[in-house]
PDB file of C-alpha atoms in Angstrom:
ATOM      1  CA  MET A   1       2.160  15.330   7.732  1.00 96.00           C
ATOM      2  CA  ALA A   2       1.115  16.446   4.291  1.00 98.00           C
ATOM      3  CA  PHE A   3      -0.959  14.551   1.728  1.00 98.00           C
ATOM      4  CA  VAL A   4      -1.108  14.685  -2.071  1.00 98.00           C
ATOM      5  CA  TYR A   5      -3.486  12.606  -4.206  1.00 98.00           C
ATOM      6  CA  HIS A   6      -2.359  11.449  -7.655  1.00 98.00           C
ATOM      7  CA  ARG A   7      -5.296  10.299  -9.797  1.00 97.00           C
ATOM      8  CA  ILE A   8      -3.230   9.144 -12.787  1.00 95.00           C
ATOM      9  CA  ASN A   9       0.523   8.560 -12.638  1.00 94.00           C
ATOM     10  CA  PRO A  10       3.003   8.014 -15.488  1.00 92.00           C
ATOM     11  CA  SER A  11       3.017   4.633 -17.227  1.00 88.00           C
ATOM     12  CA  GLY A  12       4.555   1.934 -15.045  1.00 88.00           C
ATOM     13  CA  TYR A  13       3.396   3.528 -11.785  1.00 93.00           C
ATOM     14  CA  MET A  14       0.258   2.822  -9.767  1.00 95.00           C
ATOM     15  CA  ASP A  15      -2.690   5.191 -10.197  1.00 97.00           C
ATOM     16  CA  GLN A  16      -4.895   6.606  -7.434  1.00 98.00           C
ATOM     17  CA  THR A  17      -2.075   6.938  -4.928  1.00 98.00           C
ATOM     18  CA  LEU A  18      -2.077   8.966  -1.745  1.00 99.00           C
ATOM     19  CA  GLU A  19       1.357  10.459  -1.103  1.00 98.00           C
ATOM     20  CA  ILE A  20       2.032  10.882   2.614  1.00 98.00           C
ATOM     21  CA  VAL A  21       4.897  13.203   3.566  1.00 98.00           C
ATOM     22  CA  ASN A  22       6.308  12.936   7.077  1.00 97.00           C
ATOM     23  CA  ASN A  23       8.818  15.750   7.678  1.00 94.00           C
ATOM     24  CA  GLY A  24       8.798  15.048  11.404  1.00 93.00           C
ATOM     25  CA  PRO A  25      11.630  13.659  13.544  1.00 94.00           C
ATOM     26  CA  SER A  26       9.994  10.274  14.218  1.00 95.00           C
ATOM     27  CA  ALA A  27       8.074   7.585  12.389  1.00 97.00           C
ATOM     28  CA  VAL A  28       4.309   7.622  12.867  1.00 98.00           C
ATOM     29  CA  ILE A  29       1.341   5.328  12.437  1.00 98.00           C
ATOM     30  CA  PRO A  30      -1.456   7.564  11.154  1.00 98.00           C
ATOM     31  CA  THR A  31      -5.145   6.803  11.128  1.00 99.00           C
ATOM     32  CA  VAL A  32      -6.758   8.997   8.487  1.00 99.00           C
ATOM     33  CA  GLU A  33     -10.210   9.727   7.123  1.00 98.00           C
ATOM     34  CA  ILE A  34     -10.309  10.122   3.341  1.00 99.00           C
ATOM     35  CA  THR A  35     -13.115  12.093   1.681  1.00 99.00           C
ATOM     36  CA  PRO A  36     -13.444  11.928  -2.131  1.00 99.00           C
ATOM     37  CA  VAL A  37     -14.260  15.152  -4.001  1.00 99.00           C
ATOM     38  CA  ASP A  38     -14.957  16.059  -7.632  1.00 98.00           C
ATOM     39  CA  ARG A  39     -12.989  18.538  -9.786  1.00 97.00           C
ATOM     40  CA  THR A  40     -14.811  21.482  -8.166  1.00 98.00           C
ATOM     41  CA  GLY A  41     -13.920  20.291  -4.649  1.00 98.00           C
ATOM     42  CA  THR A  42     -17.468  19.151  -3.889  1.00 98.00           C
ATOM     43  CA  VAL A  43     -17.785  16.085  -1.662  1.00 98.00           C
ATOM     44  CA  LEU A  44     -19.179  13.058  -3.503  1.00 98.00           C
ATOM     45  CA  PRO A  45     -21.804  11.519  -1.200  1.00 96.00           C
ATOM     46  CA  GLY A  46     -22.205   7.786  -1.567  1.00 96.00           C
ATOM     47  CA  VAL A  47     -18.640   7.258  -2.810  1.00 98.00           C
ATOM     48  CA  THR A  48     -16.654   5.044  -0.459  1.00 98.00           C
ATOM     49  CA  VAL A  49     -12.881   4.765  -0.206  1.00 98.00           C
ATOM     50  CA  SER A  50     -10.724   1.757   0.601  1.00 98.00           C
ATOM     51  CA  THR A  51      -6.956   1.646   1.042  1.00 99.00           C
ATOM     52  CA  ALA A  52      -4.502  -1.074   0.041  1.00 98.00           C
ATOM     53  CA  TYR A  53      -2.151  -0.587   2.993  1.00 99.00           C
ATOM     54  CA  GLY A  54      -4.562   0.512   5.712  1.00 98.00           C
ATOM     55  CA  THR A  55      -3.747   4.159   6.441  1.00 98.00           C
ATOM     56  CA  ASP A  56      -7.425   4.573   7.278  1.00 98.00           C
ATOM     57  CA  GLN A  57      -7.101   1.862   9.950  1.00 98.00           C
ATOM     58  CA  GLY A  58      -3.704   2.612  11.504  1.00 98.00           C
ATOM     59  CA  LYS A  59      -1.995  -0.290   9.719  1.00 98.00           C
ATOM     60  CA  MET A  60       0.876   1.551   7.994  1.00 98.00           C
ATOM     61  CA  VAL A  61       4.084   3.118   9.311  1.00 98.00           C
ATOM     62  CA  VAL A  62       5.240   6.370   7.705  1.00 98.00           C
ATOM     63  CA  PRO A  63       8.984   6.690   8.449  1.00 97.00           C
ATOM     64  CA  ALA A  64      10.493   9.999   9.574  1.00 96.00           C
ATOM     65  CA  ARG A  65      11.549  12.453   6.873  1.00 93.00           C
ATOM     66  CA  GLU A  66      10.136  10.192   4.166  1.00 95.00           C
ATOM     67  CA  THR A  67       7.344  10.114   1.603  1.00 96.00           C
ATOM     68  CA  SER A  68       5.172   6.993   1.654  1.00 98.00           C
ATOM     69  CA  LEU A  69       2.299   5.887  -0.588  1.00 98.00           C
ATOM     70  CA  ASP A  70      -1.028   4.168  -0.108  1.00 99.00           C
ATOM     71  CA  VAL A  71      -3.249   3.016  -2.965  1.00 98.00           C
ATOM     72  CA  LEU A  72      -6.901   4.133  -2.984  1.00 99.00           C
ATOM     73  CA  ALA A  73      -9.955   2.520  -4.571  1.00 98.00           C
ATOM     74  CA  PHE A  74     -13.367   4.141  -4.899  1.00 98.00           C
ATOM     75  CA  ALA A  75     -16.830   2.584  -5.104  1.00 97.00           C
ATOM     76  CA  GLY A  76     -20.248   4.084  -5.661  1.00 97.00           C
ATOM     77  CA  ARG A  77     -22.290   5.629  -8.440  1.00 96.00           C
ATOM     78  CA  ASP A  78     -20.053   8.717  -8.788  1.00 97.00           C
ATOM     79  CA  ALA A  79     -16.701   6.935  -8.265  1.00 96.00           C
ATOM     80  CA  ALA A  80     -15.538   7.879 -11.785  1.00 94.00           C
ATOM     81  CA  ASN A  81     -15.931  11.567 -10.835  1.00 96.00           C
ATOM     82  CA  VAL A  82     -13.321  11.487  -8.046  1.00 98.00           C
ATOM     83  CA  ALA A  83     -10.689  14.096  -8.906  1.00 98.00           C
ATOM     84  CA  ASP A  84      -9.075  14.586  -5.501  1.00 98.00           C
ATOM     85  CA  VAL A  85      -9.399  13.676  -1.837  1.00 99.00           C
ATOM     86  CA  ARG A  86      -9.438  15.523   1.465  1.00 98.00           C
ATOM     87  CA  VAL A  87      -7.483  13.848   4.228  1.00 99.00           C
ATOM     88  CA  THR A  88      -8.155  14.323   7.929  1.00 98.00           C
ATOM     89  CA  VAL A  89      -5.743  12.823  10.453  1.00 98.00           C
ATOM     90  CA  ARG A  90      -7.878  11.232  13.174  1.00 98.00           C
ATOM     91  CA  LYS A  91      -4.943  10.097  15.309  1.00 98.00           C
ATOM     92  CA  THR A  92      -1.247   9.280  15.164  1.00 97.00           C
ATOM     93  CA  ALA A  93       1.079   7.136  17.202  1.00 97.00           C
ATOM     94  CA  ASP A  94       4.854   7.527  17.265  1.00 96.00           C
ATOM     95  CA  VAL A  95       6.774   4.330  16.644  1.00 96.00           C
ATOM     96  CA  THR A  96      10.443   3.360  16.780  1.00 95.00           C
ATOM     97  CA  PHE A  97      11.485   2.710  13.199  1.00 96.00           C
ATOM     98  CA  PRO A  98      14.677   3.195  11.148  1.00 94.00           C
ATOM     99  CA  ALA A  99      15.109   6.550   9.417  1.00 89.00           C
ATOM    100  CA  ALA A 100      15.137   6.559   5.595  1.00 88.00           C
ATOM    101  CA  PRO A 101      14.585   2.814   5.190  1.00 95.00           C
ATOM    102  CA  GLN A 102      14.971   1.138   1.824  1.00 96.00           C
ATOM    103  CA  ILE A 103      11.955  -0.705   0.406  1.00 96.00           C
ATOM    104  CA  VAL A 104      11.670  -4.395   1.286  1.00 98.00           C
ATOM    105  CA  GLU A 105      11.496  -6.503  -1.875  1.00 96.00           C
ATOM    106  CA  ALA A 106       8.859  -9.221  -2.335  1.00 97.00           C
ATOM    107  CA  GLN A 107       9.457 -12.344  -4.447  1.00 97.00           C
ATOM    108  CA  ALA A 108       6.709 -14.900  -5.066  1.00 97.00           C
ATOM    109  CA  VAL A 109       7.973 -18.484  -4.781  1.00 97.00           C
ATOM    110  CA  ASN A 110       6.616 -22.009  -5.225  1.00 96.00           C
ATOM    111  CA  GLU A 111       6.516 -24.770  -2.592  1.00 95.00           C
ATOM    112  CA  ALA A 112      10.202 -25.562  -3.290  1.00 96.00           C
ATOM    113  CA  GLY A 113      11.188 -21.930  -2.693  1.00 96.00           C
ATOM    114  CA  GLN A 114      11.887 -21.223  -6.368  1.00 97.00           C
ATOM    115  CA  PRO A 115      10.768 -17.898  -7.911  1.00 96.00           C
ATOM    116  CA  THR A 116       7.519 -18.116  -9.876  1.00 95.00           C
ATOM    117  CA  ALA A 117       6.523 -16.409 -13.114  1.00 88.00           C
ATOM    118  CA  LYS A 118       5.111 -12.905 -12.730  1.00 85.00           C
ATOM    119  CA  PHE A 119       1.305 -12.996 -12.322  1.00 87.00           C
ATOM    120  CA  GLY A 120       1.369 -16.815 -11.910  1.00 91.00           C
ATOM    121  CA  PRO A 121       0.319 -18.997  -8.965  1.00 94.00           C
ATOM    122  CA  PHE A 122       2.606 -19.036  -5.910  1.00 96.00           C
ATOM    123  CA  ASP A 123       2.821 -20.636  -2.466  1.00 96.00           C
ATOM    124  CA  ALA A 124       4.707 -18.025  -0.467  1.00 97.00           C
ATOM    125  CA  VAL A 125       6.394 -14.635  -0.619  1.00 98.00           C
ATOM    126  CA  VAL A 126      10.028 -14.103   0.365  1.00 98.00           C
ATOM    127  CA  LEU A 127      10.568 -10.638   1.865  1.00 98.00           C
ATOM    128  CA  THR A 128      14.172  -9.377   1.756  1.00 98.00           C
ATOM    129  CA  ASN A 129      15.205  -6.543   4.073  1.00 98.00           C
ATOM    130  CA  PRO A 130      18.143  -4.581   2.574  1.00 98.00           C
ATOM    131  CA  ASN A 131      18.337  -2.331   5.641  1.00 97.00           C
ATOM    132  CA  SER A 132      20.888  -2.728   8.432  1.00 97.00           C
ATOM    133  CA  GLU A 133      18.118  -2.499  11.056  1.00 97.00           C
ATOM    134  CA  LYS A 134      15.019  -4.628  11.514  1.00 97.00           C
ATOM    135  CA  VAL A 135      11.765  -3.457   9.946  1.00 98.00           C
ATOM    136  CA  SER A 136       8.175  -4.664  10.009  1.00 98.00           C
ATOM    137  CA  VAL A 137       6.512  -5.131   6.649  1.00 98.00           C
ATOM    138  CA  GLY A 138       3.078  -6.038   5.336  1.00 98.00           C
ATOM    139  CA  VAL A 139       2.542  -7.552   1.892  1.00 98.00           C
ATOM    140  CA  VAL A 140      -0.599  -7.500  -0.245  1.00 97.00           C
ATOM    141  CA  CYS A 141      -1.647  -8.883  -3.608  1.00 96.00           C
ATOM    142  CA  ILE A 142      -3.370  -6.285  -5.795  1.00 96.00           C
ATOM    143  CA  ILE A 143      -5.572  -7.338  -8.705  1.00 94.00           C
ATOM    144  CA  TRP A 144      -6.113  -4.397 -11.056  1.00 95.00           C
ATOM    145  CA  GLU A 145      -9.080  -3.321 -13.159  1.00 94.00           C
ATOM    146  CA  GLN A 146      -8.506  -2.710 -16.866  1.00 92.00           C
ATOM    147  CA  PRO A 147      -9.953   0.794 -17.335  1.00 91.00           C
ATOM    148  CA  PRO A 148     -10.992   2.515 -20.551  1.00 89.00           C
ATOM    149  CA  ALA A 149      -8.482   4.963 -22.039  1.00 86.00           C
ATOM    150  CA  GLY A 150      -8.058   8.130 -20.001  1.00 86.00           C
ATOM    151  CA  GLN A 151      -9.332   6.602 -16.754  1.00 90.00           C
ATOM    152  CA  PRO A 152      -7.129   5.609 -13.802  1.00 95.00           C
ATOM    153  CA  GLN A 153      -6.335   1.963 -13.207  1.00 94.00           C
ATOM    154  CA  GLN A 154      -7.946   1.015  -9.913  1.00 95.00           C
ATOM    155  CA  ALA A 155      -7.293  -1.809  -7.494  1.00 95.00           C
ATOM    156  CA  ARG A 156     -10.257  -4.159  -8.009  1.00 94.00           C
ATOM    157  CA  THR A 157      -9.234  -6.468  -5.165  1.00 95.00           C
ATOM    158  CA  VAL A 158      -6.598  -6.212  -2.439  1.00 96.00           C
ATOM    159  CA  ILE A 159      -5.736  -9.500  -0.742  1.00 95.00           C
ATOM    160  CA  PRO A 160      -3.639  -9.267   2.441  1.00 96.00           C
ATOM    161  CA  ILE A 161      -0.958 -11.963   2.435  1.00 96.00           C
ATOM    162  CA  GLY A 162       0.643 -11.293   5.790  1.00 96.00           C
ATOM    163  CA  ALA A 163       3.221  -9.349   7.757  1.00 97.00           C
ATOM    164  CA  ALA A 164       6.637 -10.020   9.247  1.00 98.00           C
ATOM    165  CA  THR A 165       9.318  -8.337  11.304  1.00 97.00           C
ATOM    166  CA  ILE A 166      12.613  -8.934   9.500  1.00 98.00           C
ATOM    167  CA  ALA A 167      16.100  -8.522  10.960  1.00 98.00           C
ATOM    168  CA  GLY A 168      18.510  -6.283   9.085  1.00 97.00           C
ATOM    169  CA  GLN A 169      20.069  -7.876   5.987  1.00 98.00           C
ATOM    170  CA  HIS A 170      17.804 -10.942   6.356  1.00 98.00           C
ATOM    171  CA  SER A 171      14.759 -12.464   4.675  1.00 98.00           C
ATOM    172  CA  ALA A 172      11.481 -13.884   5.915  1.00 98.00           C
ATOM    173  CA  THR A 173       8.949 -16.111   4.189  1.00 98.00           C
ATOM    174  CA  VAL A 174       5.219 -15.442   4.446  1.00 97.00           C
ATOM    175  CA  ARG A 175       2.946 -18.301   3.364  1.00 96.00           C
ATOM    176  CA  ALA A 176       0.158 -17.430   0.937  1.00 95.00           C
ATOM    177  CA  SER A 177      -3.345 -18.814   1.353  1.00 91.00           C
ATOM    178  CA  GLY A 178      -6.724 -18.657  -0.325  1.00 89.00           C
ATOM    179  CA  ASP A 179      -7.193 -16.589  -3.479  1.00 86.00           C
ATOM    180  CA  ALA A 180      -3.734 -15.011  -3.232  1.00 85.00           C
ATOM    181  CA  ARG A 181      -2.159 -18.326  -4.283  1.00 92.00           C
ATOM    182  CA  ASN A 182      -3.885 -18.150  -7.689  1.00 91.00           C
ATOM    183  CA  GLY A 183      -1.667 -15.328  -8.932  1.00 90.00           C
ATOM    184  CA  CYS A 184      -1.373 -11.630  -8.508  1.00 90.00           C
ATOM    185  CA  GLY A 185      -1.330  -8.465 -10.588  1.00 90.00           C
ATOM    186  CA  SER A 186       1.120  -6.810  -8.175  1.00 94.00           C
ATOM    187  CA  LEU A 187       2.817  -7.908  -4.973  1.00 95.00           C
ATOM    188  CA  LYS A 188       3.343  -4.776  -2.900  1.00 97.00           C
ATOM    189  CA  THR A 189       5.066  -4.229   0.432  1.00 98.00           C
ATOM    190  CA  TYR A 190       4.605  -1.412   2.914  1.00 98.00           C
ATOM    191  CA  PHE A 191       6.023  -0.654   6.338  1.00 98.00           C
ATOM    192  CA  SER A 192       3.668  -1.879   9.050  1.00 98.00           C
ATOM    193  CA  PRO A 193       3.487  -1.605  12.839  1.00 96.00           C
ATOM    194  CA  PRO A 194       5.819  -4.065  14.594  1.00 90.00           C
ATOM    195  CA  THR A 195       4.351  -7.567  14.891  1.00 75.00           C
TER     196      THR A 195
END
C-alpha cells in the first residue's frame, strides 16, 4: 500500500484527505498509525489525529487495485502547522471483497422514506449498492469547520450513523439517532468490514 496526504484539495472536494493506494491482488483492512509533521518533516508533538472512516482502527476496507480515501482531523496547539503525515501500517487483514467496486450512494430520508433537503434534519439514510456483488458499507455524518482563507476545511465532528451489508443492486436503510438526526454537512460512505 502507498499513502499520499492532501492538505487542501480543489473546490468541491474534501480537504485533509489520506489517499490509500492498494495495488495488491486482494482487498485489505489496514490498521495504520498516522504521525503529523510540519513543512520541514519535523514531527509535531502534542498534535493528535482522528480519522473519519477508521483506518487507524481497522474499520475500513481498501479494495484491490483501487485508491481509497480517509478524512483526517488534527487537534492540538500546532494543528495549523500540519503540512503532511507519515503513515505506518501496524497490521493488515485480507478480506473477500469485490474488485473495483462503485461507490455506494447515501440519501438522507424522513420518517416516510422521502428524501430530505441537503443539510436538513433526517430520520434515516438509504444506501444504494450499484454493484452486482454484495458490499459492506459504513456511513458517517461530517460537520465541517469554516476555516479562514488559505486554511484547509477540517472535519469538526464525525458522527457514525451505522453500517450495512447490501446485496448487489439493492438498497438498505440505516436509522439515524442522536445528533446525526439534526442535519449534516456531508453524508459520506466508505467500504467497511463485513457485518
